mmCIF file of C-alpha atoms and ligand atoms in Angstrom:
data_model
loop_
_atom_site.group_PDB
_atom_site.id
_atom_site.type_symbol
_atom_site.label_atom_id
_atom_site.label_comp_id
_atom_site.label_asym_id
_atom_site.label_seq_id
_atom_site.Cartn_x
_atom_site.Cartn_y
_atom_site.Cartn_z
ATOM 1 C CA MET A 1 47.192 -17.956 -34.145
ATOM 2 C CA ASP A 2 48.550 -14.624 -35.076
ATOM 3 C CA VAL A 3 50.278 -15.517 -38.472
ATOM 4 C CA LEU A 4 52.003 -12.297 -39.136
ATOM 5 C CA GLU A 5 53.636 -12.335 -35.601
ATOM 6 C CA TYR A 6 54.572 -15.810 -36.075
ATOM 7 C CA MET A 7 56.140 -15.038 -39.401
ATOM 8 C CA GLY A 8 58.109 -12.037 -37.931
ATOM 9 C CA ASP A 9 59.551 -14.200 -35.098
ATOM 10 C CA TRP A 10 60.653 -17.017 -37.340
ATOM 11 C CA GLY A 11 61.657 -15.033 -40.335
ATOM 12 C CA HIS A 12 58.991 -16.095 -42.901
ATOM 13 C CA GLU A 13 58.697 -14.123 -46.090
ATOM 14 C CA GLN A 14 55.364 -15.028 -47.318
ATOM 15 C CA VAL A 15 52.331 -17.080 -46.683
ATOM 16 C CA THR A 16 49.683 -17.426 -49.559
ATOM 17 C CA MET A 17 46.378 -19.105 -49.306
ATOM 18 C CA PHE A 18 44.592 -20.453 -52.399
ATOM 19 C CA SER A 19 40.959 -21.632 -52.811
ATOM 20 C CA ASP A 20 39.294 -23.222 -55.721
ATOM 21 C CA PRO A 21 35.916 -24.674 -54.524
ATOM 22 C CA ALA A 22 35.032 -26.127 -57.859
ATOM 23 C CA VAL A 23 37.750 -28.731 -57.515
ATOM 24 C CA GLY A 24 37.741 -28.815 -53.596
ATOM 25 C CA LEU A 25 41.148 -27.082 -53.488
ATOM 26 C CA LYS A 26 42.124 -25.472 -50.122
ATOM 27 C CA ALA A 27 45.804 -24.828 -50.146
ATOM 28 C CA VAL A 28 48.545 -22.935 -48.411
ATOM 29 C CA ILE A 29 52.032 -22.169 -49.628
ATOM 30 C CA ALA A 30 54.689 -20.889 -47.175
ATOM 31 C CA ILE A 31 57.763 -19.317 -48.238
ATOM 32 C CA HIS A 32 60.350 -19.012 -45.421
ATOM 33 C CA ASP A 33 63.562 -17.599 -46.829
ATOM 34 C CA THR A 34 64.721 -16.988 -50.459
ATOM 35 C CA THR A 35 68.208 -15.678 -49.557
ATOM 36 C CA LEU A 36 69.999 -18.642 -51.064
ATOM 37 C CA GLY A 37 67.641 -19.113 -54.052
ATOM 38 C CA PRO A 38 63.948 -20.033 -54.891
ATOM 39 C CA ALA A 39 62.073 -21.729 -51.943
ATOM 40 C CA CYS A 40 61.831 -25.342 -52.506
ATOM 41 C CA GLY A 41 59.893 -28.018 -50.498
ATOM 42 C CA GLY A 42 57.213 -30.803 -50.779
ATOM 43 C CA LEU A 43 53.684 -30.801 -51.178
ATOM 44 C CA ARG A 44 51.890 -32.281 -48.186
ATOM 45 C CA ILE A 45 48.247 -33.442 -48.690
ATOM 46 C CA TRP A 46 46.685 -34.179 -45.359
ATOM 47 C CA PRO A 47 43.155 -34.001 -43.837
ATOM 48 C CA TYR A 48 43.966 -31.247 -41.356
ATOM 49 C CA GLU A 49 41.383 -30.616 -38.533
ATOM 50 C CA ASN A 50 41.312 -26.872 -39.329
ATOM 51 C CA GLU A 51 42.888 -24.198 -41.449
ATOM 52 C CA GLU A 52 45.106 -23.025 -38.460
ATOM 53 C CA GLU A 53 46.789 -26.495 -38.207
ATOM 54 C CA ALA A 54 47.394 -26.487 -41.918
ATOM 55 C CA VAL A 55 49.017 -22.947 -41.804
ATOM 56 C CA ARG A 56 51.040 -23.858 -38.848
ATOM 57 C CA ASP A 57 52.473 -27.020 -40.609
ATOM 58 C CA ALA A 58 53.264 -25.143 -43.686
ATOM 59 C CA LEU A 59 55.189 -22.440 -41.545
ATOM 60 C CA ARG A 60 57.129 -24.930 -39.530
ATOM 61 C CA LEU A 61 58.058 -27.201 -42.509
ATOM 62 C CA SER A 62 59.037 -24.375 -44.721
ATOM 63 C CA ARG A 63 61.551 -23.241 -42.360
ATOM 64 C CA ALA A 64 62.954 -26.671 -41.803
ATOM 65 C CA MET A 65 63.522 -26.722 -45.639
ATOM 66 C CA THR A 66 65.493 -23.486 -45.626
ATOM 67 C CA TYR A 67 67.969 -25.122 -42.988
ATOM 68 C CA LYS A 68 68.048 -28.553 -44.792
ATOM 69 C CA SER A 69 68.943 -26.977 -48.193
ATOM 70 C CA ALA A 70 71.263 -24.326 -46.683
ATOM 71 C CA ALA A 71 73.294 -27.116 -44.931
ATOM 72 C CA ALA A 72 73.499 -29.172 -48.051
ATOM 73 C CA ASP A 73 75.052 -26.190 -49.959
ATOM 74 C CA LEU A 74 72.086 -25.953 -52.358
ATOM 75 C CA PRO A 75 71.173 -22.767 -54.049
ATOM 76 C CA LEU A 76 67.678 -23.008 -52.649
ATOM 77 C CA GLY A 77 65.523 -21.448 -49.801
ATOM 78 C CA GLY A 78 62.804 -23.103 -47.906
ATOM 79 C CA GLY A 79 59.139 -23.528 -48.874
ATOM 80 C CA LYS A 80 56.134 -25.851 -48.344
ATOM 81 C CA GLY A 81 52.956 -26.513 -49.933
ATOM 82 C CA VAL A 82 50.024 -27.896 -48.091
ATOM 83 C CA ILE A 83 46.631 -29.016 -49.421
ATOM 84 C CA ILE A 84 43.831 -29.680 -46.885
ATOM 85 C CA ALA A 85 42.379 -33.050 -48.158
ATOM 86 C CA ASP A 86 42.450 -36.735 -47.553
ATOM 87 C CA PRO A 87 45.072 -37.995 -50.102
ATOM 88 C CA HIS A 88 43.405 -41.505 -50.312
ATOM 89 C CA THR A 89 39.821 -40.312 -51.002
ATOM 90 C CA GLN A 90 39.912 -36.632 -52.224
ATOM 91 C CA LYS A 91 42.870 -36.067 -54.366
ATOM 92 C CA THR A 92 42.029 -35.577 -58.089
ATOM 93 C CA GLU A 93 43.768 -34.538 -61.310
ATOM 94 C CA ALA A 94 41.729 -31.222 -61.197
ATOM 95 C CA MET A 95 42.780 -30.577 -57.740
ATOM 96 C CA LEU A 96 46.484 -31.161 -58.546
ATOM 97 C CA ARG A 97 46.267 -29.119 -61.764
ATOM 98 C CA SER A 98 44.556 -26.254 -59.715
ATOM 99 C CA TYR A 99 47.458 -26.375 -57.247
ATOM 100 C CA GLY A 100 49.939 -26.286 -60.180
ATOM 101 C CA ARG A 101 48.325 -22.852 -61.416
ATOM 102 C CA PHE A 102 48.708 -21.425 -57.947
ATOM 103 C CA VAL A 103 52.351 -22.557 -57.885
ATOM 104 C CA GLU A 104 52.748 -20.917 -61.312
ATOM 105 C CA ALA A 105 51.207 -17.800 -60.025
ATOM 106 C CA LEU A 106 54.080 -17.389 -57.647
ATOM 107 C CA GLY A 107 56.332 -16.852 -60.651
ATOM 108 C CA GLY A 108 59.174 -19.183 -59.617
ATOM 109 C CA ARG A 109 59.570 -18.129 -56.040
ATOM 110 C CA TYR A 110 58.371 -21.567 -54.998
ATOM 111 C CA ILE A 111 59.296 -24.894 -56.512
ATOM 112 C CA THR A 112 57.162 -27.767 -55.472
ATOM 113 C CA THR A 113 58.065 -31.455 -54.923
ATOM 114 C CA THR A 114 56.655 -34.507 -53.080
ATOM 115 C CA ASP A 115 55.965 -35.060 -49.357
ATOM 116 C CA VAL A 116 53.487 -36.951 -47.206
ATOM 117 C CA GLY A 117 50.325 -37.632 -49.268
ATOM 118 C CA SER A 118 51.865 -36.648 -52.738
ATOM 119 C CA THR A 119 53.612 -38.788 -55.258
ATOM 120 C CA GLY A 120 55.840 -38.361 -58.273
ATOM 121 C CA ARG A 121 52.830 -39.272 -60.415
ATOM 122 C CA ASP A 122 50.792 -36.520 -58.758
ATOM 123 C CA LEU A 123 53.495 -34.144 -59.770
ATOM 124 C CA GLU A 124 52.959 -35.053 -63.391
ATOM 125 C CA TYR A 125 49.532 -33.341 -63.166
ATOM 126 C CA VAL A 126 50.945 -30.359 -61.425
ATOM 127 C CA ARG A 127 53.681 -30.146 -64.186
ATOM 128 C CA LEU A 128 51.045 -29.742 -66.777
ATOM 129 C CA GLU A 129 50.275 -26.247 -65.197
ATOM 130 C CA THR A 130 53.717 -25.104 -64.047
ATOM 131 C CA ALA A 131 57.445 -25.662 -64.713
ATOM 132 C CA HIS A 132 58.218 -25.013 -61.087
ATOM 133 C CA VAL A 133 58.216 -28.591 -59.991
ATOM 134 C CA VAL A 134 60.986 -31.199 -59.315
ATOM 135 C CA GLY A 135 60.965 -34.824 -57.987
ATOM 136 C CA LEU A 136 59.154 -36.122 -61.191
ATOM 137 C CA PRO A 137 59.227 -39.888 -61.853
ATOM 138 C CA THR A 138 62.258 -40.976 -64.049
ATOM 139 C CA THR A 139 59.793 -42.034 -66.593
ATOM 140 C CA ALA A 140 58.814 -38.459 -66.964
ATOM 141 C CA GLY A 141 62.450 -37.344 -67.178
ATOM 142 C CA GLY A 142 62.676 -36.649 -63.520
ATOM 143 C CA SER A 143 64.936 -37.798 -60.596
ATOM 144 C CA GLY A 144 62.587 -40.502 -59.295
ATOM 145 C CA ASP A 145 62.568 -42.151 -55.873
ATOM 146 C CA THR A 146 64.167 -39.639 -53.325
ATOM 147 C CA SER A 147 64.801 -42.524 -50.720
ATOM 148 C CA ILE A 148 67.697 -44.022 -52.726
ATOM 149 C CA MET A 149 69.826 -40.850 -52.434
ATOM 150 C CA THR A 150 68.476 -40.207 -48.759
ATOM 151 C CA GLY A 151 69.794 -43.690 -47.901
ATOM 152 C CA LEU A 152 73.107 -42.901 -49.325
ATOM 153 C CA GLY A 153 73.370 -39.563 -47.578
ATOM 154 C CA ILE A 154 72.650 -41.102 -44.263
ATOM 155 C CA TYR A 155 75.404 -43.743 -44.896
ATOM 156 C CA MET A 156 77.858 -41.074 -45.636
ATOM 157 C CA GLY A 157 76.948 -39.056 -42.511
ATOM 158 C CA MET A 158 77.181 -42.026 -40.474
ATOM 159 C CA LYS A 159 80.703 -42.807 -41.689
ATOM 160 C CA ALA A 160 81.768 -39.108 -40.954
ATOM 161 C CA CYS A 161 80.508 -39.796 -37.340
ATOM 162 C CA ALA A 162 82.439 -42.957 -37.088
ATOM 163 C CA ARG A 163 85.629 -41.273 -38.183
ATOM 164 C CA ARG A 164 85.245 -38.732 -35.521
ATOM 165 C CA THR A 165 84.489 -41.331 -32.926
ATOM 166 C CA TRP A 166 86.812 -44.226 -33.834
ATOM 167 C CA ASP A 167 89.357 -42.414 -36.025
ATOM 168 C CA SER A 168 88.203 -44.768 -38.984
ATOM 169 C CA ASP A 169 85.250 -44.250 -41.023
ATOM 170 C CA SER A 170 84.987 -48.037 -41.656
ATOM 171 C CA LEU A 171 81.600 -49.590 -40.497
ATOM 172 C CA ALA A 172 82.709 -53.069 -40.903
ATOM 173 C CA GLY A 173 81.744 -55.081 -37.699
ATOM 174 C CA LYS A 174 79.983 -52.050 -36.270
ATOM 175 C CA LYS A 175 76.645 -53.021 -34.549
ATOM 176 C CA ILE A 176 73.924 -50.834 -35.894
ATOM 177 C CA ALA A 177 70.209 -50.758 -34.581
ATOM 178 C CA ILE A 178 67.770 -49.510 -37.299
ATOM 179 C CA GLN A 179 64.302 -48.143 -36.159
ATOM 180 C CA GLY A 180 61.942 -48.524 -39.106
ATOM 181 C CA PHE A 181 62.591 -50.530 -42.161
ATOM 182 C CA GLY A 182 60.816 -48.625 -44.774
ATOM 183 C CA LYS A 183 62.287 -47.104 -48.049
ATOM 184 C CA VAL A 184 65.067 -45.037 -46.613
ATOM 185 C CA ALA A 185 66.262 -47.806 -44.175
ATOM 186 C CA PHE A 186 66.138 -50.372 -46.998
ATOM 187 C CA HIS A 187 68.606 -48.466 -49.017
ATOM 188 C CA LEU A 188 70.800 -47.489 -46.098
ATOM 189 C CA ALA A 189 70.917 -51.168 -45.101
ATOM 190 C CA HIS A 190 72.099 -51.918 -48.644
ATOM 191 C CA HIS A 191 75.319 -49.782 -48.093
ATOM 192 C CA LEU A 192 75.946 -50.898 -44.586
ATOM 193 C CA LEU A 193 75.560 -54.750 -45.566
ATOM 194 C CA LYS A 194 78.002 -54.120 -48.415
ATOM 195 C CA GLU A 195 80.538 -52.971 -45.811
ATOM 196 C CA ASP A 196 79.736 -55.901 -43.402
ATOM 197 C CA ALA A 197 78.036 -53.951 -40.623
ATOM 198 C CA ASP A 198 76.128 -56.096 -38.094
ATOM 199 C CA LEU A 199 72.634 -54.866 -38.232
ATOM 200 C CA VAL A 200 69.427 -55.363 -36.068
ATOM 201 C CA VAL A 201 66.141 -53.702 -37.134
ATOM 202 C CA ALA A 202 62.607 -53.166 -35.657
ATOM 203 C CA ASP A 203 59.471 -52.230 -37.649
ATOM 204 C CA VAL A 204 55.764 -52.279 -36.777
ATOM 205 C CA TYR A 205 54.760 -53.418 -40.214
ATOM 206 C CA SER A 206 55.067 -57.205 -40.832
ATOM 207 C CA ASP A 207 56.028 -56.786 -44.625
ATOM 208 C CA ALA A 208 58.879 -54.610 -43.640
ATOM 209 C CA VAL A 209 59.973 -57.196 -40.913
ATOM 210 C CA ASP A 210 59.823 -59.915 -43.507
ATOM 211 C CA ARG A 211 61.926 -57.942 -45.909
ATOM 212 C CA ALA A 212 64.605 -57.491 -43.318
ATOM 213 C CA ARG A 213 64.566 -61.155 -42.489
ATOM 214 C CA ASP A 214 64.950 -62.121 -46.285
ATOM 215 C CA MET A 215 68.041 -59.963 -46.242
ATOM 216 C CA GLY A 216 69.432 -61.986 -43.392
ATOM 217 C CA ILE A 217 69.040 -58.996 -40.895
ATOM 218 C CA LYS A 218 68.128 -59.833 -37.310
ATOM 219 C CA VAL A 219 64.825 -58.306 -36.049
ATOM 220 C CA VAL A 220 63.648 -57.208 -32.583
ATOM 221 C CA GLU A 221 60.353 -55.968 -31.252
ATOM 222 C CA PRO A 222 59.779 -52.271 -31.841
ATOM 223 C CA GLU A 223 59.916 -51.238 -28.287
ATOM 224 C CA LYS A 224 63.247 -53.227 -27.678
ATOM 225 C CA ILE A 225 65.242 -51.341 -30.343
ATOM 226 C CA TYR A 226 66.264 -48.650 -27.924
ATOM 227 C CA ASP A 227 67.868 -51.314 -25.597
ATOM 228 C CA ALA A 228 69.749 -52.857 -28.388
ATOM 229 C CA ASP A 229 73.478 -53.521 -27.766
ATOM 230 C CA CYS A 230 74.865 -51.307 -30.596
ATOM 231 C CA ASP A 231 77.449 -48.753 -31.583
ATOM 232 C CA ILE A 232 75.066 -46.707 -33.796
ATOM 233 C CA PHE A 233 71.425 -46.124 -33.304
ATOM 234 C CA SER A 234 69.631 -45.095 -36.576
ATOM 235 C CA PRO A 235 66.148 -43.693 -36.309
ATOM 236 C CA CYS A 236 64.547 -44.144 -39.608
ATOM 237 C CA ALA A 237 60.711 -44.068 -38.775
ATOM 238 C CA LEU A 238 59.263 -41.312 -36.752
ATOM 239 C CA GLY A 239 60.058 -38.005 -35.273
ATOM 240 C CA GLY A 240 60.313 -37.088 -31.522
ATOM 241 C CA VAL A 241 62.023 -40.487 -30.679
ATOM 242 C CA LEU A 242 65.036 -38.862 -28.847
ATOM 243 C CA ASN A 243 63.436 -37.853 -25.693
ATOM 244 C CA ARG A 244 63.943 -38.072 -21.990
ATOM 245 C CA ASP A 245 62.487 -41.757 -21.797
ATOM 246 C CA THR A 246 64.522 -43.211 -24.670
ATOM 247 C CA ILE A 247 67.782 -41.456 -24.368
ATOM 248 C CA PRO A 248 68.830 -43.034 -21.113
ATOM 249 C CA ARG A 249 68.332 -46.481 -22.631
ATOM 250 C CA LEU A 250 70.658 -46.009 -25.674
ATOM 251 C CA LYS A 251 73.967 -47.886 -25.594
ATOM 252 C CA CYS A 252 75.407 -46.377 -28.783
ATOM 253 C CA ARG A 253 78.236 -43.799 -29.207
ATOM 254 C CA ILE A 254 76.530 -42.305 -32.397
ATOM 255 C CA VAL A 255 72.872 -41.525 -33.373
ATOM 256 C CA ALA A 256 72.618 -41.139 -37.069
ATOM 257 C CA GLY A 257 69.286 -41.733 -38.987
ATOM 258 C CA GLY A 258 66.878 -40.490 -41.660
ATOM 259 C CA ALA A 259 63.720 -39.616 -39.715
ATOM 260 C CA ASN A 260 62.783 -35.882 -39.622
ATOM 261 C CA ASN A 261 62.652 -34.038 -36.249
ATOM 262 C CA GLN A 262 64.248 -36.808 -34.118
ATOM 263 C CA LEU A 263 64.812 -34.625 -31.059
ATOM 264 C CA ALA A 264 61.731 -34.090 -29.065
ATOM 265 C CA GLY A 265 63.108 -30.773 -27.877
ATOM 266 C CA ASP A 266 66.284 -28.719 -27.658
ATOM 267 C CA ALA A 267 67.155 -30.259 -24.330
ATOM 268 C CA ASP A 268 67.420 -33.672 -25.846
ATOM 269 C CA GLY A 269 70.265 -32.553 -28.165
ATOM 270 C CA GLU A 270 72.096 -31.241 -25.161
ATOM 271 C CA GLU A 271 71.447 -34.507 -23.278
ATOM 272 C CA LEU A 272 73.154 -36.542 -26.038
ATOM 273 C CA HIS A 273 76.083 -34.193 -26.076
ATOM 274 C CA ARG A 274 76.376 -34.471 -22.193
ATOM 275 C CA ARG A 275 76.391 -38.294 -22.464
ATOM 276 C CA GLY A 276 79.037 -38.261 -25.047
ATOM 277 C CA ILE A 277 76.820 -39.707 -27.894
ATOM 278 C CA LEU A 278 77.602 -38.008 -31.409
ATOM 279 C CA TYR A 279 74.242 -37.049 -32.848
ATOM 280 C CA ALA A 280 74.167 -36.526 -36.481
ATOM 281 C CA PRO A 281 71.540 -33.749 -36.904
ATOM 282 C CA ASP A 282 68.710 -35.174 -39.020
ATOM 283 C CA TYR A 283 68.493 -32.434 -41.531
ATOM 284 C CA ILE A 284 72.159 -32.671 -42.216
ATOM 285 C CA ILE A 285 72.352 -36.269 -43.028
ATOM 286 C CA ASN A 286 68.800 -36.823 -44.614
ATOM 287 C CA ALA A 287 69.137 -34.139 -47.225
ATOM 288 C CA GLY A 288 69.928 -36.728 -50.205
ATOM 289 C CA GLY A 289 66.229 -36.526 -51.190
ATOM 290 C CA ILE A 290 66.144 -32.749 -51.739
ATOM 291 C CA ILE A 291 69.609 -32.875 -53.276
ATOM 292 C CA ASN A 292 68.655 -35.465 -55.749
ATOM 293 C CA ALA A 293 65.226 -33.634 -56.589
ATOM 294 C CA SER A 294 67.176 -30.317 -57.019
ATOM 295 C CA ALA A 295 69.473 -31.864 -59.608
ATOM 296 C CA GLU A 296 66.465 -31.508 -62.028
ATOM 297 C CA ILE A 297 66.471 -27.683 -61.791
ATOM 298 C CA GLY A 298 67.899 -25.844 -64.753
ATOM 299 C CA THR A 299 69.551 -28.689 -66.507
ATOM 300 C CA PRO A 300 68.402 -32.248 -67.453
ATOM 301 C CA TYR A 301 68.654 -34.515 -64.335
ATOM 302 C CA ASN A 302 72.080 -35.978 -64.009
ATOM 303 C CA PRO A 303 72.177 -38.875 -61.441
ATOM 304 C CA ASP A 304 76.065 -38.636 -61.222
ATOM 305 C CA ARG A 305 75.849 -34.962 -60.047
ATOM 306 C CA ALA A 306 73.330 -35.814 -57.564
ATOM 307 C CA ARG A 307 75.285 -38.726 -56.198
ATOM 308 C CA GLU A 308 78.460 -36.641 -55.962
ATOM 309 C CA LYS A 309 76.600 -33.833 -54.163
ATOM 310 C CA THR A 310 74.900 -36.251 -51.722
ATOM 311 C CA GLU A 311 78.359 -37.882 -50.984
ATOM 312 C CA ARG A 312 79.429 -34.314 -49.825
ATOM 313 C CA ILE A 313 77.324 -34.986 -46.619
ATOM 314 C CA TYR A 314 80.301 -36.615 -45.330
ATOM 315 C CA GLU A 315 82.223 -33.397 -45.305
ATOM 316 C CA ILE A 316 79.418 -31.439 -44.008
ATOM 317 C CA MET A 317 78.749 -33.711 -41.147
ATOM 318 C CA GLY A 318 82.475 -33.517 -40.248
ATOM 319 C CA ARG A 319 82.191 -29.708 -40.307
ATOM 320 C CA VAL A 320 79.147 -29.901 -37.978
ATOM 321 C CA ALA A 321 81.174 -32.197 -35.581
ATOM 322 C CA GLN A 322 84.222 -29.998 -35.659
ATOM 323 C CA ILE A 323 82.082 -26.850 -34.872
ATOM 324 C CA SER A 324 80.404 -28.833 -31.893
ATOM 325 C CA GLU A 325 84.065 -29.780 -30.611
ATOM 326 C CA ASN A 326 85.534 -26.345 -30.940
ATOM 327 C CA GLU A 327 82.602 -24.504 -29.445
ATOM 328 C CA GLU A 328 81.711 -27.144 -26.890
ATOM 329 C CA ILE A 329 78.171 -27.051 -28.087
ATOM 330 C CA PRO A 330 75.690 -29.892 -29.120
ATOM 331 C CA THR A 331 75.894 -30.893 -32.819
ATOM 332 C CA SER A 332 72.152 -29.833 -33.142
ATOM 333 C CA GLN A 333 73.139 -26.224 -32.192
ATOM 334 C CA ALA A 334 76.391 -26.462 -34.229
ATOM 335 C CA ALA A 335 74.345 -27.388 -37.309
ATOM 336 C CA ASP A 336 71.920 -24.394 -36.779
ATOM 337 C CA ARG A 337 74.878 -22.114 -36.310
ATOM 338 C CA MET A 338 76.534 -23.269 -39.524
ATOM 339 C CA VAL A 339 73.204 -22.701 -41.502
ATOM 340 C CA LYS A 340 72.675 -19.111 -39.917
ATOM 341 C CA GLU A 341 76.267 -18.183 -40.996
ATOM 342 C CA ARG A 342 75.687 -19.071 -44.621
ATOM 343 C CA LEU A 343 72.439 -17.286 -44.757
ATOM 344 C CA GLU A 344 74.026 -14.174 -42.997
ATOM 345 C CA SER A 345 77.092 -14.165 -45.334
ATOM 346 C CA VAL A 346 74.945 -14.418 -48.504
ATOM 347 C CA ARG A 347 72.507 -11.821 -47.374
ATOM 348 C CA SER A 348 75.471 -9.475 -46.882
ATOM 349 C CA VAL A 349 76.667 -10.015 -50.514
ATOM 350 C CA LYS A 350 73.255 -9.179 -51.940
ATOM 351 C CA ASN A 351 72.959 -6.056 -49.926
ATOM 352 C CA LEU A 352 76.175 -4.646 -51.409
ATOM 353 C CA PHE A 353 74.517 -4.534 -54.803
ATOM 354 C CA ARG A 354 70.965 -3.586 -53.632
ATOM 355 C CA PRO A 355 69.917 -0.301 -55.359
ATOM 356 C CA HIS A 356 69.305 2.531 -53.137
HETATM 357 P P1 NAD B 401 58.584 -45.273 -44.890
HETATM 358 O O1 NAD B 401 57.006 -44.964 -44.725
HETATM 359 O O2 NAD B 401 58.714 -45.929 -46.244
HETATM 360 O O3 NAD B 401 59.174 -46.019 -43.681
HETATM 361 C C1 NAD B 401 59.098 -45.907 -42.447
HETATM 362 C C2 NAD B 401 58.890 -47.278 -41.657
HETATM 363 O O4 NAD B 401 58.827 -47.067 -40.234
HETATM 364 C C3 NAD B 401 57.591 -48.085 -42.010
HETATM 365 O O5 NAD B 401 58.117 -49.223 -42.490
HETATM 366 C C4 NAD B 401 56.801 -47.978 -40.720
HETATM 367 O O6 NAD B 401 56.111 -49.298 -40.614
HETATM 368 C C5 NAD B 401 57.917 -47.994 -39.755
HETATM 369 N N1 NAD B 401 57.566 -47.530 -38.323
HETATM 370 C C6 NAD B 401 56.443 -46.642 -38.044
HETATM 371 N N2 NAD B 401 56.369 -46.582 -36.758
HETATM 372 C C7 NAD B 401 57.304 -47.249 -36.294
HETATM 373 C C8 NAD B 401 57.777 -47.615 -34.940
HETATM 374 N N3 NAD B 401 57.060 -47.112 -33.743
HETATM 375 N N4 NAD B 401 58.776 -48.671 -34.664
HETATM 376 C C9 NAD B 401 59.366 -49.053 -35.742
HETATM 377 N N5 NAD B 401 58.999 -48.850 -37.110
HETATM 378 C C10 NAD B 401 58.078 -48.007 -37.220
HETATM 379 O O7 NAD B 401 59.278 -43.928 -45.000
HETATM 380 P P2 NAD B 401 60.591 -43.525 -45.469
HETATM 381 O O8 NAD B 401 60.543 -42.840 -46.730
HETATM 382 O O9 NAD B 401 61.557 -44.656 -45.373
HETATM 383 O O10 NAD B 401 61.009 -42.382 -44.470
HETATM 384 C C11 NAD B 401 61.420 -42.664 -43.082
HETATM 385 C C12 NAD B 401 61.711 -41.490 -42.412
HETATM 386 O O11 NAD B 401 62.727 -40.613 -43.011
HETATM 387 C C13 NAD B 401 60.556 -40.389 -42.297
HETATM 388 O O12 NAD B 401 60.629 -39.913 -40.945
HETATM 389 C C14 NAD B 401 60.661 -39.434 -43.365
HETATM 390 O O13 NAD B 401 60.146 -38.304 -42.998
HETATM 391 C C15 NAD B 401 62.247 -39.343 -43.310
HETATM 392 N N6 NAD B 401 62.738 -38.762 -44.600
HETATM 393 C C16 NAD B 401 62.630 -39.584 -45.750
HETATM 394 C C17 NAD B 401 63.079 -39.040 -46.989
HETATM 395 C C18 NAD B 401 62.761 -39.851 -48.224
HETATM 396 O O14 NAD B 401 63.478 -39.527 -49.126
HETATM 397 N N7 NAD B 401 61.987 -40.818 -48.250
HETATM 398 C C19 NAD B 401 63.795 -37.980 -46.939
HETATM 399 C C20 NAD B 401 64.153 -37.116 -45.771
HETATM 400 C C21 NAD B 401 63.571 -37.778 -44.514
#
């Protein structure tokens, strides 16, 4: 992989690699774009097969964070930290503190938080070495579990889609099929049940299925969820689930869920549009987690402020749907366009005052 060429093509500013053999640390931090503010994104700890895979993941995920934060109107850019290690067997205090020192060395250009393989408790060790951390547990003065606000944001995004589709944002009586019943889906379901929506869920994990049943929710086999008779399909498990095999099976008018990278490819966004299915772009409506964590920056964490910002996903999703309608383009493209416009306009403001 030609890293510099990739960076040039996708607009990345910086990739830094760190090594501390004494504690087994091999880390990569990618900073995609700091036009809107410091780059922020999670720390992924994963046993990558090789270095290239880790760099590629950091590059891909940091860019996704630029888009997510820009769309959510946050004063943040996109970044990602990656440690090559098995989080179950190799993660240690020393490794995390060493990573913290490297984050500190970037002088605030990158703010780290949790992702796959890292937890709020891990960040307490990172925090001992750097102040550039968000997403700490509430017991450490942080914003705590991100999935609560992520669930709220998806719910607000879903309501915005309902308004465009049925002229009312009420979800009462709407049939909603949820794929995956983990942390995010649980909090989403809480809001939907309060509004008397009619839910059906599928999960591959028996504890998750039991939890759904305990809440009085119908359950179907994982493979059947695509065929469910529903108004809204909500992918809350894996990426790549909207593809040429699954889209023809969907009976819904709206797709709105929390999973990252739901579209297998750009053509799948176009196919949903062609079929008249309103797709809520994943990074638009699952931004509640980063909104929540970013509410720790600068001032003490204020849950009301985080909630109010998360609820704005309703307006943001409405704007995306409006652009899609006006321009006759898929919502996936409309969202990207909205983000690029924000980045361009802020870039030009800064340029006015750049010393010559
Ligand atoms: P989670 O691990 O708690 O839940 C995922 C659930 O999906 C699990 O119960 C798992 O058993 C189930 N699952 C896996 N494969 C499945 C399949 N083939 N069919 C049905 N169910 C399946 O994770 P989470 O925190 O709830 O996150 C869910 C999704 O949302 C992920 O894609 C995540 O990247 C994304 N996301 C999460 C957050 C957050 O704040 N947690 C924020 C943004 C995006």
